[in-house]
Coordinates of C-alpha atoms in Angstrom, one line a residue:
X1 CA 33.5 -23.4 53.2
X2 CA 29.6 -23.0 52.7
X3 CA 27.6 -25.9 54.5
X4 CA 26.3 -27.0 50.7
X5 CA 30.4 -27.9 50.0
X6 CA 30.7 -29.9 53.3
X7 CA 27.4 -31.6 52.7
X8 CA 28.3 -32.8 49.2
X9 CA 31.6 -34.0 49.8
X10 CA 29.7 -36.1 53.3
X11 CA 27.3 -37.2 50.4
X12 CA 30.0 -37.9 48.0
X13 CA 31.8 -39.9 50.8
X14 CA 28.9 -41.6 52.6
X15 CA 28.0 -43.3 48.6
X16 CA 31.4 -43.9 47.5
X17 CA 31.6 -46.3 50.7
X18 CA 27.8 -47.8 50.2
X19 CA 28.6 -48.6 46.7
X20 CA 31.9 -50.0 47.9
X21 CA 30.4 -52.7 50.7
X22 CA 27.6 -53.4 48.3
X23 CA 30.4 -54.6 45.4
X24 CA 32.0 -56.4 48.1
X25 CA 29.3 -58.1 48.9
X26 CA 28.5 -59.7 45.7
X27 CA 31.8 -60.4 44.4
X28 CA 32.6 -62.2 47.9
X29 CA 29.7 -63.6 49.6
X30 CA 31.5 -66.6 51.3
X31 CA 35.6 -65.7 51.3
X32 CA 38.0 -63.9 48.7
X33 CA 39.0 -67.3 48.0
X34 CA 36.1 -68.4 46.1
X35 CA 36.1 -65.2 43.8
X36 CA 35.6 -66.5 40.3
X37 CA 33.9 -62.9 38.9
X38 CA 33.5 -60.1 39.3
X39 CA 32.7 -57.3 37.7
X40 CA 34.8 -54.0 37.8
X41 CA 32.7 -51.8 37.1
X42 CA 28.4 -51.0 37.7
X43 CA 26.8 -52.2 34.6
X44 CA 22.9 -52.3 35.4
X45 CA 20.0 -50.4 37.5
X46 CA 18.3 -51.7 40.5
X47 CA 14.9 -51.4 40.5
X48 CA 13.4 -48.0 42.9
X49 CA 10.6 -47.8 44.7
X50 CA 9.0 -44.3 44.3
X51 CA 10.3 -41.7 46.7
X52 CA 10.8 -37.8 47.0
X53 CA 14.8 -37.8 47.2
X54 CA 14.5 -33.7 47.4
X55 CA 11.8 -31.4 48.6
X56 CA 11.8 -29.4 45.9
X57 CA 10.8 -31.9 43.7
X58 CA 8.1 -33.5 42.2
X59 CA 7.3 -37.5 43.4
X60 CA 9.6 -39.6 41.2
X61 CA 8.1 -42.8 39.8
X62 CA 10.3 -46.0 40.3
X63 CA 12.3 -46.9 37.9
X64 CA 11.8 -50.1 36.2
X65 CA 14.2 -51.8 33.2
X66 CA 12.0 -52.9 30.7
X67 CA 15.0 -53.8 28.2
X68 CA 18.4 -55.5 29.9
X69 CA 20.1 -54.9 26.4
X70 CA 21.9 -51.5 27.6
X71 CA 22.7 -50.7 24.1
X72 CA 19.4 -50.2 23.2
X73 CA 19.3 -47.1 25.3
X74 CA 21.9 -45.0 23.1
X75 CA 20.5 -42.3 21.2
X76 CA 17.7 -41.5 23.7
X77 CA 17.1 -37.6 24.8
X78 CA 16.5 -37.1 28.4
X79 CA 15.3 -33.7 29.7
X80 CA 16.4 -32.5 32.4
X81 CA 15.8 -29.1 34.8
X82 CA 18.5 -27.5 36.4
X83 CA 17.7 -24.5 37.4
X84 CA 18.8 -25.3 40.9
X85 CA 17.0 -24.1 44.3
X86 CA 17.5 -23.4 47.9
X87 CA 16.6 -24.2 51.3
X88 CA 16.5 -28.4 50.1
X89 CA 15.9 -31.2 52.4
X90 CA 17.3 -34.5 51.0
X91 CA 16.0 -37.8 51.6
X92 CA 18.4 -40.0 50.7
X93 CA 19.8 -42.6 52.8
X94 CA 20.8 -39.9 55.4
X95 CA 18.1 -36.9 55.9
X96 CA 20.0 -33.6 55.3
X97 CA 18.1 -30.4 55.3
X98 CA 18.3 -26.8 54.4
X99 CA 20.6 -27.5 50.9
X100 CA 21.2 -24.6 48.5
X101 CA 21.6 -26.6 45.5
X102 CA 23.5 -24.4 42.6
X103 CA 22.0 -24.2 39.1
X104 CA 23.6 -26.6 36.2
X105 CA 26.9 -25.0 34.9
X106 CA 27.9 -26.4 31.7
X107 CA 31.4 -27.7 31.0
X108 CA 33.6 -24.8 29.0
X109 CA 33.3 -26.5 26.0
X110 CA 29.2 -26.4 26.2
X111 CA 29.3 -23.0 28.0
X112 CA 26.3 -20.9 27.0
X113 CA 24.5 -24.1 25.7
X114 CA 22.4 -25.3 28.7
X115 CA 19.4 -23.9 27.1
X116 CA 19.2 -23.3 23.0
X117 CA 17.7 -24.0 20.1
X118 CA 19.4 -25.8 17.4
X119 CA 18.7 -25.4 14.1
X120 CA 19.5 -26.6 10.4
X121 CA 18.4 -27.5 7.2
X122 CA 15.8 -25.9 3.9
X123 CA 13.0 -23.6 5.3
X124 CA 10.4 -24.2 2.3
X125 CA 7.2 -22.4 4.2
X126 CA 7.1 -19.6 6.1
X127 CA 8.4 -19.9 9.5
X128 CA 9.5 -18.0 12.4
X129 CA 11.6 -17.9 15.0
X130 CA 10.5 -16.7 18.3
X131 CA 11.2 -16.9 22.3
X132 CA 9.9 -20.3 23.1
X133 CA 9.3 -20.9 26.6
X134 CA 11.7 -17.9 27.7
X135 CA 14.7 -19.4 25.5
X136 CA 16.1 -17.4 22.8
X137 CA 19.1 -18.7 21.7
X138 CA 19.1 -20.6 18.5
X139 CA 22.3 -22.0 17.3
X140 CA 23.1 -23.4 13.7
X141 CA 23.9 -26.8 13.6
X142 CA 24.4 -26.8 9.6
X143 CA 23.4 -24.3 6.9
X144 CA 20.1 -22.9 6.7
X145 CA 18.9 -22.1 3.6
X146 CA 15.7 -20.5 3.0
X147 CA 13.7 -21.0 0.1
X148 CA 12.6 -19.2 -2.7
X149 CA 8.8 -18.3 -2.1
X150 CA 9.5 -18.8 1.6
X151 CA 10.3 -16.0 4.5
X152 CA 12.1 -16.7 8.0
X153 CA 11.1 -14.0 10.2
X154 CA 13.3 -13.9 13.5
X155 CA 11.1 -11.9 16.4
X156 CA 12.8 -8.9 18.9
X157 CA 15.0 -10.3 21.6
X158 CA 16.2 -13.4 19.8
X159 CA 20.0 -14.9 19.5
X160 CA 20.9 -16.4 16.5
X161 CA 24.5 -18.0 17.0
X162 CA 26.6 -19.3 13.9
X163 CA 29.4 -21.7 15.6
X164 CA 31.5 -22.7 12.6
X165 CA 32.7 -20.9 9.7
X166 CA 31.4 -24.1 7.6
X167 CA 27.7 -22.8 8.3
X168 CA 25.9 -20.4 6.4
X169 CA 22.2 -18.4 6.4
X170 CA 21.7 -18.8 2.3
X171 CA 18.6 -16.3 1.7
X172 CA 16.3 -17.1 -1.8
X173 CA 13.7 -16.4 -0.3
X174 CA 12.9 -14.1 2.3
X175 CA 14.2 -12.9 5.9
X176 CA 12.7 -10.3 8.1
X177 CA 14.7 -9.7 11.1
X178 CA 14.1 -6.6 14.0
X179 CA 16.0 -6.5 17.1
X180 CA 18.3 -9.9 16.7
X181 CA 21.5 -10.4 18.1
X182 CA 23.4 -12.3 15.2
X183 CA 26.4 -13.3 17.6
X184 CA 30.2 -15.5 16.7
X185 CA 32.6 -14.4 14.8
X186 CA 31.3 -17.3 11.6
X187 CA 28.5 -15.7 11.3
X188 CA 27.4 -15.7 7.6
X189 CA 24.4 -14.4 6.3
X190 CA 24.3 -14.6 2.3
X191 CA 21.6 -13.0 0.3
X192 CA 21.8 -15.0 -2.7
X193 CA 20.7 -14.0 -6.1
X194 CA 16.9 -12.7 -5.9
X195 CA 17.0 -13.3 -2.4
X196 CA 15.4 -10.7 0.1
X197 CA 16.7 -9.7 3.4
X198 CA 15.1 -6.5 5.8
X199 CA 17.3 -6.4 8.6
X200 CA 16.3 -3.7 11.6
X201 CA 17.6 -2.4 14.9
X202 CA 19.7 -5.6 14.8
X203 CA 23.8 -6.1 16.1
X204 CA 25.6 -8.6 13.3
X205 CA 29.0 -8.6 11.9
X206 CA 28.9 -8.8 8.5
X207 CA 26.1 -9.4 5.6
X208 CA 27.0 -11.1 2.0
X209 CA 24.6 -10.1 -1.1
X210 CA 24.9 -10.8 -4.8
X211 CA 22.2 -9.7 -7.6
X212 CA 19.2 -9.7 -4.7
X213 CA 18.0 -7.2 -2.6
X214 CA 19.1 -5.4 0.8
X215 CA 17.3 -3.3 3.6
X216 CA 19.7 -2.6 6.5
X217 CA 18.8 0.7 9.0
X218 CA 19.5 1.0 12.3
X219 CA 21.4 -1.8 13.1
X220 CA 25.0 -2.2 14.4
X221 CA 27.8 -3.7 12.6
X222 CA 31.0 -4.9 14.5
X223 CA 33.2 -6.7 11.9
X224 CA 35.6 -4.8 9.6
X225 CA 34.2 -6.1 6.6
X226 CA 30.4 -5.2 7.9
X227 CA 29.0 -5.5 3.7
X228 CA 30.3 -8.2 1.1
X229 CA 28.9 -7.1 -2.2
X230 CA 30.0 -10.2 -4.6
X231 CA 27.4 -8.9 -7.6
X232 CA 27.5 -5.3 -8.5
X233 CA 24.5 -5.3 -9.2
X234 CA 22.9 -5.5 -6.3
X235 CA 20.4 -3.4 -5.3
X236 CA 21.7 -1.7 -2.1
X237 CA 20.1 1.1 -2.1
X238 CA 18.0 0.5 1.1
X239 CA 21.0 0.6 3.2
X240 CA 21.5 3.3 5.3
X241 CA 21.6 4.5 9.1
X242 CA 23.2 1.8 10.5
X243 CA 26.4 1.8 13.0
X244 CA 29.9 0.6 12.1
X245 CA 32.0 -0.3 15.0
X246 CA 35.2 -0.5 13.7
X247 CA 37.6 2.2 11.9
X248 CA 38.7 -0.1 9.5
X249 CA 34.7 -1.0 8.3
X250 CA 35.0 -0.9 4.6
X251 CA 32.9 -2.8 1.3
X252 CA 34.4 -6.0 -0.2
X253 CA 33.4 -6.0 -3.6
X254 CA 33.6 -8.8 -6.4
X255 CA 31.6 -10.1 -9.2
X256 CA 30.3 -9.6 -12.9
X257 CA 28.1 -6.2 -13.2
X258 CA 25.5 -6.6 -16.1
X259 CA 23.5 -3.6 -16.0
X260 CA 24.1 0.2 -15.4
X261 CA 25.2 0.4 -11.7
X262 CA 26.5 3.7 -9.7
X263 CA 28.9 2.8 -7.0
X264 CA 29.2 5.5 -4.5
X265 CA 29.7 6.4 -0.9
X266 CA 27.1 3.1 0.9
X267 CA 26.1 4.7 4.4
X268 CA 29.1 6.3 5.2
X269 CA 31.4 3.8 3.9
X270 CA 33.9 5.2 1.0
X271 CA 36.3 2.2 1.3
X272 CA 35.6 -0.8 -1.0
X273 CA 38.1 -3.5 -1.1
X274 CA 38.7 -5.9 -4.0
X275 CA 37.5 -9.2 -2.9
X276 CA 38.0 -10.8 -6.1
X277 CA 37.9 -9.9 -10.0
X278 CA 35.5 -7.5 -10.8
X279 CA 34.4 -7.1 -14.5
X280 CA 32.1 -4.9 -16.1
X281 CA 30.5 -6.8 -19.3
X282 CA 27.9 -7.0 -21.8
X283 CA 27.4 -2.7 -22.3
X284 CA 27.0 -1.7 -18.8
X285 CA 28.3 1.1 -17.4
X286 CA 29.8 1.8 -13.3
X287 CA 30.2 5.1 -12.7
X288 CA 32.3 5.9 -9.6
X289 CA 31.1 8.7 -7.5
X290 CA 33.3 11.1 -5.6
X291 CA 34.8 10.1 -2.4
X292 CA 35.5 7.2 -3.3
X293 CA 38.8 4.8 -2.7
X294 CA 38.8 1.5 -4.1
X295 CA 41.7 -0.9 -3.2
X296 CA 43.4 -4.0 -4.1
X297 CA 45.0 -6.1 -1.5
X298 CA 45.9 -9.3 -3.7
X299 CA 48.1 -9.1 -6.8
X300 CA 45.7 -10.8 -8.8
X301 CA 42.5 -8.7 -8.2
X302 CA 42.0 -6.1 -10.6
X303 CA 38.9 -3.7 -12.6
X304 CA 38.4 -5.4 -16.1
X305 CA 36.3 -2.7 -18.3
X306 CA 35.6 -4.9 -22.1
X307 CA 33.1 -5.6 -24.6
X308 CA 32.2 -2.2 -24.9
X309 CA 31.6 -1.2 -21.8
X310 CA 31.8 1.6 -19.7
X311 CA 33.8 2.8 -16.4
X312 CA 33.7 6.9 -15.5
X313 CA 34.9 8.0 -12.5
X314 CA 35.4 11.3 -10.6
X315 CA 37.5 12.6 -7.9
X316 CA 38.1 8.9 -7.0
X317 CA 41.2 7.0 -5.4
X318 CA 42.4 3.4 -6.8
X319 CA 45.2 2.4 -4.1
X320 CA 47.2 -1.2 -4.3
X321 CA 47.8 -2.7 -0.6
X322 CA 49.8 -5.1 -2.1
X323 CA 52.8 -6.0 -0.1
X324 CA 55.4 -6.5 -3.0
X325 CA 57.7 -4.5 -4.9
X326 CA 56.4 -5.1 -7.9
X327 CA 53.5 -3.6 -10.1
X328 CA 50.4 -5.3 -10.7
X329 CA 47.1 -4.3 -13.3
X330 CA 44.6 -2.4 -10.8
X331 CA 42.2 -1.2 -13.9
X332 CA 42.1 -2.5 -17.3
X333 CA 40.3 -1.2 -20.2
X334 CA 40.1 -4.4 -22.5
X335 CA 40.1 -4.4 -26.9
X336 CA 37.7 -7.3 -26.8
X337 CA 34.7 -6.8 -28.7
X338 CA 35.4 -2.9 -30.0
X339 CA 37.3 -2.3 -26.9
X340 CA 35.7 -0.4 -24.1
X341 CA 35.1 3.1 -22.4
X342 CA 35.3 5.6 -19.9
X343 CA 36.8 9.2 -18.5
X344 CA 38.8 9.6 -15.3
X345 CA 38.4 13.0 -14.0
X346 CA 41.1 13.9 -11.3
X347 CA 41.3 10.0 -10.0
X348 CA 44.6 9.3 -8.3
X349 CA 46.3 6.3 -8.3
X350 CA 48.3 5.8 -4.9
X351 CA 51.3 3.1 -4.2
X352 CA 51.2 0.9 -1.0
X353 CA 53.7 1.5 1.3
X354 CA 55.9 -1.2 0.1
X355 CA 55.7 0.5 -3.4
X356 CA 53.6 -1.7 -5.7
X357 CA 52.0 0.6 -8.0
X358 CA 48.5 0.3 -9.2
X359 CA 48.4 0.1 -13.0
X360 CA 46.0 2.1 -15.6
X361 CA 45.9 -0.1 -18.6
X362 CA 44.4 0.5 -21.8
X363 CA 44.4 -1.6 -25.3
X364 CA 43.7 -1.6 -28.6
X365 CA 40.3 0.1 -29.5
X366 CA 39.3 1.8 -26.1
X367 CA 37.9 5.2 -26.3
X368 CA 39.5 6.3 -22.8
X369 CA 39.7 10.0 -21.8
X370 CA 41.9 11.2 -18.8
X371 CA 41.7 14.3 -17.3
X372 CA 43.7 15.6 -14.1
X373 CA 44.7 13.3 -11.3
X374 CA 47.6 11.8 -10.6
X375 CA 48.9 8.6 -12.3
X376 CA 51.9 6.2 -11.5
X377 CA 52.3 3.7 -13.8
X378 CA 50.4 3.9 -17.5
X379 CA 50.6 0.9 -20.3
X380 CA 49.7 1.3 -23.4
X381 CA 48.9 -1.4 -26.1
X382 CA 48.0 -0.1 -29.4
X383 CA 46.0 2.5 -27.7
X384 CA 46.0 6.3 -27.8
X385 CA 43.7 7.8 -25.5
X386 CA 43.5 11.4 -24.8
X387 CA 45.4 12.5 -21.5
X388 CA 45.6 16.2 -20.3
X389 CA 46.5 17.8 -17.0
X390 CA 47.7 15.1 -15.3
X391 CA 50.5 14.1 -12.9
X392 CA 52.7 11.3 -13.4
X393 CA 54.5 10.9 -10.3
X394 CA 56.6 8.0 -11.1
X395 CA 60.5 7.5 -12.9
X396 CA 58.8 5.3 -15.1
X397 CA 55.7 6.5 -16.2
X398 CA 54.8 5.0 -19.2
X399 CA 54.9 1.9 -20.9
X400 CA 54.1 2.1 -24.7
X401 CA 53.4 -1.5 -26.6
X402 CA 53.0 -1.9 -30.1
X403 CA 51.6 1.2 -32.1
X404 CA 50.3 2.8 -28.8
X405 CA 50.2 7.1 -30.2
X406 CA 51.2 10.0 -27.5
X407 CA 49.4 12.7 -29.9
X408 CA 46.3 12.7 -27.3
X409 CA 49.0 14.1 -24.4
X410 CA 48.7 17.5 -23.3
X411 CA 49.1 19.9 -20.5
X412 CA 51.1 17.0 -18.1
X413 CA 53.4 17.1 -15.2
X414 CA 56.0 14.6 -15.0
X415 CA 57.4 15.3 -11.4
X416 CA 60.5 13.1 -11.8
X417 CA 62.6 15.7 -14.5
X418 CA 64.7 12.1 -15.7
X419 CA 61.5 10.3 -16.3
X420 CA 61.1 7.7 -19.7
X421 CA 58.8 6.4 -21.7
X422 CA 59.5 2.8 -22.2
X423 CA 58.6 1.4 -25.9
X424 CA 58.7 -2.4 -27.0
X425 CA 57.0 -4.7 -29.2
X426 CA 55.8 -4.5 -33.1
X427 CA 55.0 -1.0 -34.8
X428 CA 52.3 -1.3 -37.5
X429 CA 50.7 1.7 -38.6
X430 CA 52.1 4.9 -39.1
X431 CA 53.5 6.2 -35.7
X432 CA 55.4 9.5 -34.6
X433 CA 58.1 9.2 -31.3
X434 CA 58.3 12.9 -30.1
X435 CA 58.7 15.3 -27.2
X436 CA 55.8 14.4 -24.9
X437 CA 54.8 17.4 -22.4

């Protein structure tokens, strides 16, 4: 046992008994028989004369109660330094010398708190975040939202800890961070729309934007879901150079796109995920680049190309992770409006392993043009696109509605040699049934 244990636990002992003979002394001055009250428990402070109790330490002032009303004293913030030190002689009632006295170690639950910065709330004016008096931790208390018209630089070497998934870092403004360490696994940083963020040589898991603008090089990404697009049109082109830790890293991807957007390979990352519906409105046009794989891992998240808009894609993959047996939409060209667009050049469309199949869908009025690839599961509803070269891999390939026409077929493989086409629903125009491929 180190001599600092022993000489605690003679402390420890040598106060437990003091304290004890001074209770006994004023709940018994005359003979236990006279005990009327007592009180169990200390419930005041005697009054100190000034003394150095360690040698370490400064002269301590006596400490005087100016208020007997104990309650008043909630609510008050005492600082404290425990940094520790050696070689201390205490002057206490017993003299012991030569005390190595241990630096503060928080409980578990506090662990890595003794010495942070908490912070919360609107930043309106510009403001940064530095190293203040050699700490530079700063943890979130609440959400931080900065401003439009306002910019939160965070300097090199700081910490900024998120502990709760409740908190977020909403950016309207502006933030400018170089060399941070975004740390815990809630951490949420949110560009919001027309919000600016230049992150640099930083380590974070992920990053949220929607229709603002994002800078990201050289920084180090440890989360599996390191980018969260939730407006396609954001402007991401200022991403690139950074590290991806894990194999799994891919794009969530959501939202309404308004204007002409190209989605393509985003720093190395081909894989974007369906985090939600995404629908491509008001005339725009995405155009998917090759290398591409977008996937849908919920049964209700699907593409929804409408009101003449536009969706061309080439060499691409559109894969369904949905654990089910059954089929769900993956990309739907809508009739609203004049129907919509677009032309699929060799773009597969791959099952999950528990065989839901990713549907093409196309209604009334579309203008869709299908070329190579291979297809799965293809509905029709009063459409008649033009489809040549391609592979329909299913039994059940395709599912004509209404007056949907097969005249636009041409040059197909259907690998299974019993496969159907399945017809239902109201026939009102003109419309020929014949040998398709």
């Amino acid at each position: 046992m180190k001599k600092s244990s022993r000489i605690v636990g003679l402390l420890e002992h040598v106060y437990l008994l003091i304290l004890r003979r001074q209770r006994e002394a004023v709940c018994n001055p005359v003979a236990p028989a006279v005990i009327q009250h007592c009180p169990a428990r200390f419930v005041g402070l005697q009054p100190l004369e000034d003394r150095v109790l360690l040698s370490a330490a400064p002269v301590l002032p006596g400490i005087k109660i100016v208020d007997t009303d104990m309650s008043n004293w909630r609510a008050q913030v005492l600082h404290l330094d425990f940094d520790g030190a050696e070689d201390v002689d205490y002057n206490g009632p017993v003299t012991v010398e030569d005390i190595d006295v241990l630096a503060f170690d928080a409980p578990r639950y506090l662990a890595s708190q003794e010495q942070v910065i908490h912070v919360s709330g609107t930043i309106n004016s510009d403001t940064t975040w530095g190293i203040v008096d050699g700490v530079n931790r700063y943890v979130l208390n609440g959400d931080v939202t900065v401003a439009d018209g306002a910019t939160l630089t965070i300097a090199p070497g700081v910490e900024v800890h998120t502990p709760s998934t409740s908190y977020d870092i909403n950016i309207y403004g502006t933030l400018l961070a170089d060399g941070v360490t975004f740390s815990g696994d809630a951490t949420d940083i949110d560009v919001q729309n027309g919000g600016d963020a230049d992150i640099s040589n930083s380590a974070l898991p992920w990053i949220g934007v929607g229709n603002g603008n994002l800078t990201l090089t050289g920084n180090t990404f440890n989360g599996d879901r390191p980018l969260r697009i939730w407006d396609p049109d954001a402007d991401v082109s200022g991403v690139s150079g950074n590290t991806y830790q894990s194999a799994d890293a891919a794009v969530l991807l959501d939202g309404t796109l308004n204007a002409d957007q190209t989605l393509g390979v985003l720093d190395g990352l081909s894989r974007y995920v369906l985090d939600g519906y995404v629908y491509i409105r008001n005339g725009s046009t995405l155009t998917v680049t090759p290398g591409v794989r977008i996937e849908k891992p919920n049964s209700s998240y699907y593409i929804h190309v409408y009101e003449g808009s536009t969706l061309n894609a080439t060499d691409v993959t559109f894969a369904s992770t949905v654990n089910s047996s059954s089929d769900y939409v993956m990309l739907l060209y809508d009739d609203q409006s004049g129907g919509s667009n677009g032309t699929l050049t060799n773009v597969t469309f791959e099952a999950s392993a528990a065989g839901s199949e990713p549907v093409l869908e196309i209604e009334t009025g579309t203008n869709v043009t299908i070329n190579g690839g291979t297809v799965l599961n293809l509905q029709l509803e009063n459409a008649s696109p033009t489809v040549t070269g391609v592979t329909f891999a299913d039994a059940d390939p395709i599912y004509a509605y209404h007056a949907s026409g097969l005249s636009g077929f041409s040059g197909n493989t259907f690998v299974d040699p019993n496969a159907v086409i399945h017809v239902s629903g109201t026939i009102n125009s003109d419309t020929t049934w014949g040998i398709v491929d």
